[in-house]
């Protein structure tokens, strides 16, 4: 295999794809998946699997007829289901001569720069050794992930960590449609997206499965970050494993979120900001500040802010929203939410003259080096 051919592909598989109608881990599907992953390696890809399903796999063996809502039950299910899920991967992939590894990540792992880099180095070394890493959120201890999170975001994070050449998100439909294909027979598949606009975001539906935690909206948010990072993303039907054959052969399938010809300059630190931590709040900006961020790459100053949302501290990850409430950027707060609320619309000169806010005059609300612009 030449160095040029050794491309990295991240494949994310959701809970609804991995379990059968009875809610049991679908071993025949996993066996076929292992064959396709082996085929990808033969075509010069280094596969990394991001998997959901630990909780879903445990529900039938624990006697649950639906996904529980209380945290102790969810974490107990995750503990039991992780053994079931990863044993399945180990056994079925071994039949194809593939060695897998278990990589469990949490939000706290990626929230800290050093542990973020250690995770990256581990994944890259596993790939060098010819291993197929199987990555999941550590649902047994990760409260935020079980209650609010999704593995579409985790797949985007892993793709950014290891600078993947392609991120594939399996879905229960063939890709992004002009309308919900389950209810609108006139819905058309969108084969290619070059920018995640508000109109594209508006096409997202809610969660489509009773056993999973993600939906089309989470996939579009992942695409938005990956496109900024210069990593193409593909949404396709996870139950049609022939899609992986098409990918290996370079044939179009699903919906491709292509990388723009003109890419943003984005550092590993900015990727960490965009995906590595949970958002604590938001600042809303006027049209002038929005233009300064998007067109001139400026830092965000209080003078362009109209109001704030949530409670956050200095260094927390916060969103920047325009007057319509659309997220246009994300960065590290240079002031607390209390300071920001008082300083909204104030010039640096006016802030300098205020005894309570004087320190804020020496720094922007979000510095350009700690700001990721999505538009």
Short mmCIF file of C-alpha atoms in Angstrom, two decimals:
data_model
loop_
_atom_site.label_atom_id
_atom_site.label_comp_id
_atom_site.label_asym_id
_atom_site.label_seq_id
_atom_site.Cartn_x
_atom_site.Cartn_y
_atom_site.Cartn_z
CA UNK A 1 0.00 0.00 0.00
CA UNK A 2 1.45 3.35 -0.95
CA UNK A 3 1.44 6.29 1.46
CA UNK A 4 -0.95 8.13 -0.85
CA UNK A 5 -3.40 5.22 -0.79
CA UNK A 6 -3.42 4.92 3.00
CA UNK A 7 -6.51 7.04 3.56
CA UNK A 8 -8.51 7.11 6.79
CA UNK A 9 -12.26 6.55 6.76
CA UNK A 10 -14.42 6.95 9.85
CA UNK A 11 -17.70 5.00 9.73
CA UNK A 12 -20.35 5.83 12.35
CA UNK A 13 -23.04 3.22 13.01
CA UNK A 14 -26.12 4.04 15.05
CA UNK A 15 -28.14 1.95 17.47
CA UNK A 16 -31.10 1.50 15.15
CA UNK A 17 -28.78 0.03 12.51
CA UNK A 18 -27.04 -2.40 14.86
CA UNK A 19 -30.04 -4.02 16.53
CA UNK A 20 -32.79 -6.08 14.89
CA UNK A 21 -36.55 -5.69 15.24
CA UNK A 22 -36.45 -7.56 18.55
CA UNK A 23 -33.87 -5.13 19.92
CA UNK A 24 -31.07 -7.73 19.89
CA UNK A 25 -27.61 -7.11 18.45
CA UNK A 26 -27.86 -8.17 14.80
CA UNK A 27 -24.90 -10.54 14.43
CA UNK A 28 -25.54 -11.35 10.73
CA UNK A 29 -25.41 -7.61 10.00
CA UNK A 30 -22.21 -7.27 12.04
CA UNK A 31 -20.70 -10.20 10.13
CA UNK A 32 -21.47 -8.53 6.80
CA UNK A 33 -20.13 -5.23 8.10
CA UNK A 34 -16.86 -6.97 8.99
CA UNK A 35 -16.60 -8.24 5.41
CA UNK A 36 -17.12 -4.73 4.06
CA UNK A 37 -14.55 -3.24 6.44
CA UNK A 38 -12.04 -5.86 5.28
CA UNK A 39 -12.87 -4.87 1.71
CA UNK A 40 -12.21 -1.20 2.53
CA UNK A 41 -8.76 -2.13 3.84
CA UNK A 42 -8.07 -4.02 0.62
CA UNK A 43 -8.94 -0.84 -1.31
CA UNK A 44 -6.41 1.23 0.63
CA UNK A 45 -8.57 2.62 3.40
CA UNK A 46 -7.72 2.58 7.10
CA UNK A 47 -11.16 2.16 8.74
CA UNK A 48 -12.16 3.48 12.15
CA UNK A 49 -15.61 2.52 13.45
CA UNK A 50 -17.56 4.84 15.74
CA UNK A 51 -20.37 2.81 17.22
CA UNK A 52 -23.51 3.41 19.19
CA UNK A 53 -25.59 0.60 20.65
CA UNK A 54 -24.27 -0.21 24.10
CA UNK A 55 -27.51 0.78 25.81
CA UNK A 56 -29.72 -0.67 23.06
CA UNK A 57 -27.96 -4.05 23.24
CA UNK A 58 -28.68 -4.36 26.96
CA UNK A 59 -32.38 -3.51 26.95
CA UNK A 60 -33.74 -6.98 26.06
CA UNK A 61 -31.38 -8.92 28.34
CA UNK A 62 -32.22 -6.63 31.27
CA UNK A 63 -35.94 -6.94 30.64
CA UNK A 64 -36.61 -3.37 29.49
CA UNK A 65 -39.28 -3.00 26.81
CA UNK A 66 -38.16 0.56 26.06
CA UNK A 67 -35.18 2.83 26.67
CA UNK A 68 -35.31 3.86 30.37
CA UNK A 69 -35.23 7.50 31.38
CA UNK A 70 -33.54 7.43 34.80
CA UNK A 71 -29.77 7.81 34.85
CA UNK A 72 -28.86 4.76 37.01
CA UNK A 73 -30.79 2.46 34.68
CA UNK A 74 -29.19 4.00 31.60
CA UNK A 75 -25.71 3.62 33.03
CA UNK A 76 -26.38 0.06 34.16
CA UNK A 77 -27.61 -0.76 30.66
CA UNK A 78 -24.50 0.84 29.18
CA UNK A 79 -22.29 -1.29 31.43
CA UNK A 80 -23.98 -4.54 30.37
CA UNK A 81 -24.40 -3.55 26.74
CA UNK A 82 -20.77 -2.53 26.23
CA UNK A 83 -19.68 -6.14 26.82
CA UNK A 84 -22.29 -7.46 24.39
CA UNK A 85 -21.52 -4.88 21.72
CA UNK A 86 -17.75 -5.08 21.71
CA UNK A 87 -17.72 -8.86 21.98
CA UNK A 88 -19.76 -8.88 18.78
CA UNK A 89 -17.27 -6.63 17.00
CA UNK A 90 -14.29 -8.65 18.25
CA UNK A 91 -15.71 -12.01 17.18
CA UNK A 92 -17.15 -11.06 13.79
CA UNK A 93 -14.17 -8.94 12.71
CA UNK A 94 -11.74 -11.69 13.77
CA UNK A 95 -13.43 -14.01 11.27
CA UNK A 96 -12.18 -11.61 8.57
CA UNK A 97 -8.67 -11.51 10.02
CA UNK A 98 -9.24 -8.08 11.53
CA UNK A 99 -8.00 -7.10 14.98
CA UNK A 100 -10.20 -4.56 16.74
CA UNK A 101 -9.62 -2.38 19.79
CA UNK A 102 -11.99 -0.77 22.27
CA UNK A 103 -11.67 3.02 22.63
CA UNK A 104 -14.07 4.65 25.10
CA UNK A 105 -14.10 8.44 25.17
CA UNK A 106 -15.94 10.97 27.33
CA UNK A 107 -16.64 14.66 27.04
CA UNK A 108 -14.14 15.31 29.82
CA UNK A 109 -11.45 13.54 27.78
CA UNK A 110 -11.84 15.93 24.88
CA UNK A 111 -12.45 19.02 27.01
CA UNK A 112 -8.80 19.08 28.06
CA UNK A 113 -6.16 19.76 25.46
CA UNK A 114 -3.60 17.24 26.75
CA UNK A 115 -6.02 14.32 26.98
CA UNK A 116 -7.43 15.30 23.57
CA UNK A 117 -3.94 14.94 22.07
CA UNK A 118 -3.31 11.66 23.91
CA UNK A 119 -6.50 10.25 22.44
CA UNK A 120 -5.37 11.34 18.98
CA UNK A 121 -1.95 9.73 19.37
CA UNK A 122 -3.49 6.47 20.58
CA UNK A 123 -5.87 6.27 17.63
CA UNK A 124 -3.14 7.03 15.11
CA UNK A 125 -0.86 4.41 16.61
CA UNK A 126 -3.62 1.80 16.47
CA UNK A 127 -4.09 2.59 12.78
CA UNK A 128 -0.35 2.27 12.18
CA UNK A 129 -0.47 -1.17 13.78
CA UNK A 130 -3.22 -2.27 11.39
CA UNK A 131 -5.90 -2.37 14.07
CA UNK A 132 -9.51 -1.31 13.43
CA UNK A 133 -10.34 0.98 16.39
CA UNK A 134 -13.95 0.72 17.54
CA UNK A 135 -14.86 3.91 19.37
CA UNK A 136 -17.82 4.68 21.60
CA UNK A 137 -18.77 7.21 24.22
CA UNK A 138 -18.19 5.84 27.71
CA UNK A 139 -21.88 5.87 28.56
CA UNK A 140 -21.33 4.18 31.91
CA UNK A 141 -19.78 7.34 33.38
CA UNK A 142 -20.65 10.10 30.90
CA UNK A 143 -23.81 11.77 32.17
CA UNK A 144 -24.04 14.43 29.47
CA UNK A 145 -23.69 11.95 26.63
CA UNK A 146 -26.48 9.67 27.80
CA UNK A 147 -28.90 12.50 28.42
CA UNK A 148 -28.08 14.94 25.63
CA UNK A 149 -25.34 13.65 23.38
CA UNK A 150 -25.00 11.72 20.17
CA UNK A 151 -22.33 9.76 18.38
CA UNK A 152 -22.59 11.83 15.20
CA UNK A 153 -20.70 14.50 17.14
CA UNK A 154 -18.28 11.85 18.40
CA UNK A 155 -17.65 10.69 14.82
CA UNK A 156 -16.90 14.26 13.76
CA UNK A 157 -14.57 14.67 16.71
CA UNK A 158 -12.70 11.46 15.92
CA UNK A 159 -12.46 12.45 12.26
CA UNK A 160 -10.91 15.77 13.25
CA UNK A 161 -8.61 14.14 15.79
CA UNK A 162 -7.00 11.86 13.22
CA UNK A 163 -7.49 14.09 10.14
CA UNK A 164 -9.67 11.54 8.38
CA UNK A 165 -10.12 11.70 4.62
CA UNK A 166 -13.82 10.85 4.83
CA UNK A 167 -16.45 10.57 7.55
CA UNK A 168 -19.44 8.33 6.80
CA UNK A 169 -22.55 8.58 8.97
CA UNK A 170 -24.96 5.68 8.62
CA UNK A 171 -28.63 6.61 8.80
CA UNK A 172 -31.98 4.83 8.50
CA UNK A 173 -32.65 6.69 5.23
CA UNK A 174 -30.54 7.13 2.09
CA UNK A 175 -29.34 10.65 2.90
CA UNK A 176 -30.66 14.20 3.22
CA UNK A 177 -33.96 14.81 1.46
CA UNK A 178 -35.90 17.89 0.45
CA UNK A 179 -38.61 16.70 2.86
CA UNK A 180 -39.23 13.78 5.20
CA UNK A 181 -39.33 10.76 2.85
CA UNK A 182 -41.27 8.74 5.42
CA UNK A 183 -44.25 11.08 5.14
CA UNK A 184 -43.79 12.90 1.82
CA UNK A 185 -43.64 10.72 -1.33
CA UNK A 186 -42.44 13.73 -3.34
CA UNK A 187 -39.27 14.08 -1.25
CA UNK A 188 -36.08 14.08 -3.31
CA UNK A 189 -32.61 12.95 -2.26
CA UNK A 190 -30.04 15.76 -2.22
CA UNK A 191 -26.85 14.18 -3.62
CA UNK A 192 -24.43 16.99 -2.78
CA UNK A 193 -24.23 19.85 -0.30
CA UNK A 194 -21.51 22.49 -0.51
CA UNK A 195 -22.66 24.70 2.37
CA UNK A 196 -24.80 24.01 5.42
CA UNK A 197 -27.14 26.98 5.11
CA UNK A 198 -30.09 27.78 7.39
CA UNK A 199 -32.30 26.32 4.65
CA UNK A 200 -30.35 23.04 4.76
CA UNK A 201 -30.58 22.95 8.55
CA UNK A 202 -34.31 23.48 8.20
CA UNK A 203 -34.61 20.15 6.38
CA UNK A 204 -33.56 18.21 9.45
CA UNK A 205 -36.17 16.12 11.19
CA UNK A 206 -36.24 14.98 14.81
CA UNK A 207 -34.86 11.79 16.32
CA UNK A 208 -35.92 8.90 14.11
CA UNK A 209 -35.42 5.95 16.43
CA UNK A 210 -36.63 4.84 19.85
CA UNK A 211 -33.26 3.30 20.72
CA UNK A 212 -30.89 6.03 19.53
CA UNK A 213 -30.10 9.58 20.56
CA UNK A 214 -29.23 11.23 17.26
CA UNK A 215 -31.15 12.53 14.26
CA UNK A 216 -30.60 14.40 11.02
CA UNK A 217 -30.04 17.67 12.88
CA UNK A 218 -27.03 16.21 14.72
CA UNK A 219 -25.62 14.96 11.42
CA UNK A 220 -25.93 18.41 9.85
CA UNK A 221 -24.19 20.03 12.81
CA UNK A 222 -21.39 17.49 12.44
CA UNK A 223 -21.18 18.25 8.71
CA UNK A 224 -20.88 21.97 9.40
CA UNK A 225 -17.79 21.49 11.55
CA UNK A 226 -16.22 18.85 9.29
CA UNK A 227 -16.56 21.07 6.23
CA UNK A 228 -14.75 23.85 8.08
CA UNK A 229 -12.06 21.31 8.95
CA UNK A 230 -11.70 20.28 5.30
CA UNK A 231 -13.09 16.75 5.83
CA UNK A 232 -15.86 15.51 3.49
CA UNK A 233 -18.83 13.82 5.15
CA UNK A 234 -21.29 11.35 3.69
CA UNK A 235 -24.74 10.36 4.94
CA UNK A 236 -26.05 7.06 3.57
CA UNK A 237 -28.31 4.16 4.54
CA UNK A 238 -26.59 1.98 7.11
CA UNK A 239 -28.55 -1.16 6.31
CA UNK A 240 -27.43 -1.06 2.67
CA UNK A 241 -23.84 -2.17 3.16
CA UNK A 242 -23.30 -2.15 -0.58
CA UNK A 243 -22.85 1.58 -0.01
CA UNK A 244 -19.39 0.80 1.33
CA UNK A 245 -18.59 -0.98 -1.95
CA UNK A 246 -19.64 2.16 -3.81
CA UNK A 247 -17.45 4.30 -1.58
CA UNK A 248 -14.46 2.01 -2.16
CA UNK A 249 -15.03 2.28 -5.91
CA UNK A 250 -15.46 6.06 -5.84
CA UNK A 251 -19.10 5.92 -6.92
CA UNK A 252 -21.65 8.48 -5.69
CA UNK A 253 -23.99 7.39 -2.93
CA UNK A 254 -26.16 9.12 -0.35
CA UNK A 255 -25.58 12.79 0.38
CA UNK A 256 -22.02 14.10 0.18
CA UNK A 257 -21.13 17.21 2.17
CA UNK A 258 -18.21 18.37 0.08
CA UNK A 259 -15.29 20.48 1.18
CA UNK A 260 -15.42 24.04 -0.19
CA UNK A 261 -12.69 25.07 -2.60
CA UNK A 262 -11.83 27.97 -0.30
CA UNK A 263 -11.30 26.56 3.16
CA UNK A 264 -11.08 28.38 6.46
CA UNK A 265 -7.72 28.33 8.18
CA UNK A 266 -8.44 26.14 11.19
CA UNK A 267 -5.92 24.92 13.73
CA UNK A 268 -6.16 21.78 15.88
CA UNK A 269 -6.95 24.05 18.84
CA UNK A 270 -9.92 25.52 16.98
CA UNK A 271 -11.17 22.06 16.13
CA UNK A 272 -10.93 21.20 19.79
CA UNK A 273 -13.01 24.29 20.58
CA UNK A 274 -15.59 23.43 17.92
CA UNK A 275 -16.13 19.82 19.00
CA UNK A 276 -14.26 19.04 22.16
CA UNK A 277 -16.47 20.47 24.88
CA UNK A 278 -20.08 21.16 25.68
CA UNK A 279 -21.46 24.62 24.96
CA UNK A 280 -22.25 26.62 28.10
CA UNK A 281 -24.11 29.58 26.60
CA UNK A 282 -24.34 32.01 23.70
CA UNK A 283 -23.91 35.63 22.70
CA UNK A 284 -26.11 37.24 20.06
CA UNK A 285 -24.55 39.72 17.65
CA UNK A 286 -25.77 42.39 15.27
CA UNK A 287 -25.28 42.36 11.51
CA UNK A 288 -22.13 44.48 11.70
CA UNK A 289 -20.40 42.10 14.09
CA UNK A 290 -21.55 39.13 12.01
CA UNK A 291 -19.92 40.65 8.90
CA UNK A 292 -16.72 41.38 10.81
CA UNK A 293 -16.47 37.76 11.96
CA UNK A 294 -17.35 36.15 8.64
CA UNK A 295 -15.68 38.49 6.17
CA UNK A 296 -12.73 39.97 8.03
CA UNK A 297 -11.83 37.27 10.53
CA UNK A 298 -12.10 39.70 13.44
CA UNK A 299 -12.31 39.02 17.14
CA UNK A 300 -15.70 39.50 18.76
CA UNK A 301 -16.00 42.75 20.75
CA UNK A 302 -18.79 43.66 23.17
CA UNK A 303 -19.89 46.57 20.97
CA UNK A 304 -21.35 44.10 18.45
CA UNK A 305 -23.25 42.03 21.02
CA UNK A 306 -26.98 42.49 21.60
CA UNK A 307 -27.73 40.03 24.41
CA UNK A 308 -26.52 36.80 26.00
CA UNK A 309 -27.97 33.39 26.76
CA UNK A 310 -27.07 31.01 29.56
CA UNK A 311 -24.47 31.21 32.31
CA UNK A 312 -20.77 30.83 31.54
CA UNK A 313 -17.33 31.57 32.91
CA UNK A 314 -14.13 32.81 31.27
CA UNK A 315 -12.74 30.02 29.10
CA UNK A 316 -16.05 28.23 28.60
CA UNK A 317 -17.14 27.25 25.09
CA UNK A 318 -19.98 29.47 23.88
CA UNK A 319 -21.92 29.89 20.64
CA UNK A 320 -22.19 33.08 18.63
CA UNK A 321 -25.67 33.57 17.15
CA UNK A 322 -26.91 36.10 14.64
CA UNK A 323 -30.09 38.16 14.94
CA UNK A 324 -32.11 35.20 13.62
CA UNK A 325 -30.77 32.87 16.31
CA UNK A 326 -28.56 30.90 13.90
CA UNK A 327 -25.22 29.64 15.22
CA UNK A 328 -22.54 31.28 13.08
CA UNK A 329 -19.48 30.67 15.25
CA UNK A 330 -18.18 29.08 18.44
CA UNK A 331 -15.35 30.10 20.71
CA UNK A 332 -13.91 30.50 24.19
CA UNK A 333 -15.50 33.19 26.33
CA UNK A 334 -13.18 36.05 27.29
CA UNK A 335 -15.59 37.25 29.97
CA UNK A 336 -18.22 35.84 32.29
CA UNK A 337 -21.88 35.90 31.32
CA UNK A 338 -22.49 38.59 33.95
CA UNK A 339 -19.77 40.81 32.48
CA UNK A 340 -20.95 40.15 28.95
CA UNK A 341 -24.53 41.05 29.80
CA UNK A 342 -23.48 44.38 31.25
CA UNK A 343 -21.11 45.16 28.36
CA UNK A 344 -23.47 44.35 25.44
CA UNK A 345 -23.28 47.15 22.87
CA UNK A 346 -20.55 49.05 24.70
CA UNK A 347 -17.45 50.36 22.96
CA UNK A 348 -14.01 49.60 24.37
CA UNK A 349 -13.69 53.27 25.39
CA UNK A 350 -16.90 53.15 27.38
CA UNK A 351 -15.88 49.86 29.00
CA UNK A 352 -12.54 51.36 29.96
CA UNK A 353 -14.31 54.14 31.87
CA UNK A 354 -16.45 51.68 33.86
CA UNK A 355 -14.83 50.53 37.08
CA UNK A 356 -16.67 47.19 37.11
CA UNK A 357 -15.84 46.29 33.50
CA UNK A 358 -12.43 47.92 33.09
CA UNK A 359 -10.60 44.58 32.81
CA UNK A 360 -12.76 43.64 29.83
CA UNK A 361 -11.41 46.61 27.88
CA UNK A 362 -8.07 44.83 27.60
CA UNK A 363 -9.44 41.74 25.87
CA UNK A 364 -12.12 40.81 23.31
CA UNK A 365 -15.20 38.84 24.17
CA UNK A 366 -13.83 36.05 21.98
CA UNK A 367 -10.34 36.28 20.48
CA UNK A 368 -10.04 35.38 16.81
CA UNK A 369 -7.48 32.68 17.66
CA UNK A 370 -10.10 31.00 19.85
CA UNK A 371 -13.02 31.43 17.45
CA UNK A 372 -14.39 29.00 14.82
CA UNK A 373 -16.60 30.62 12.18
CA UNK A 374 -19.05 28.22 10.51
CA UNK A 375 -20.53 30.43 7.79
#
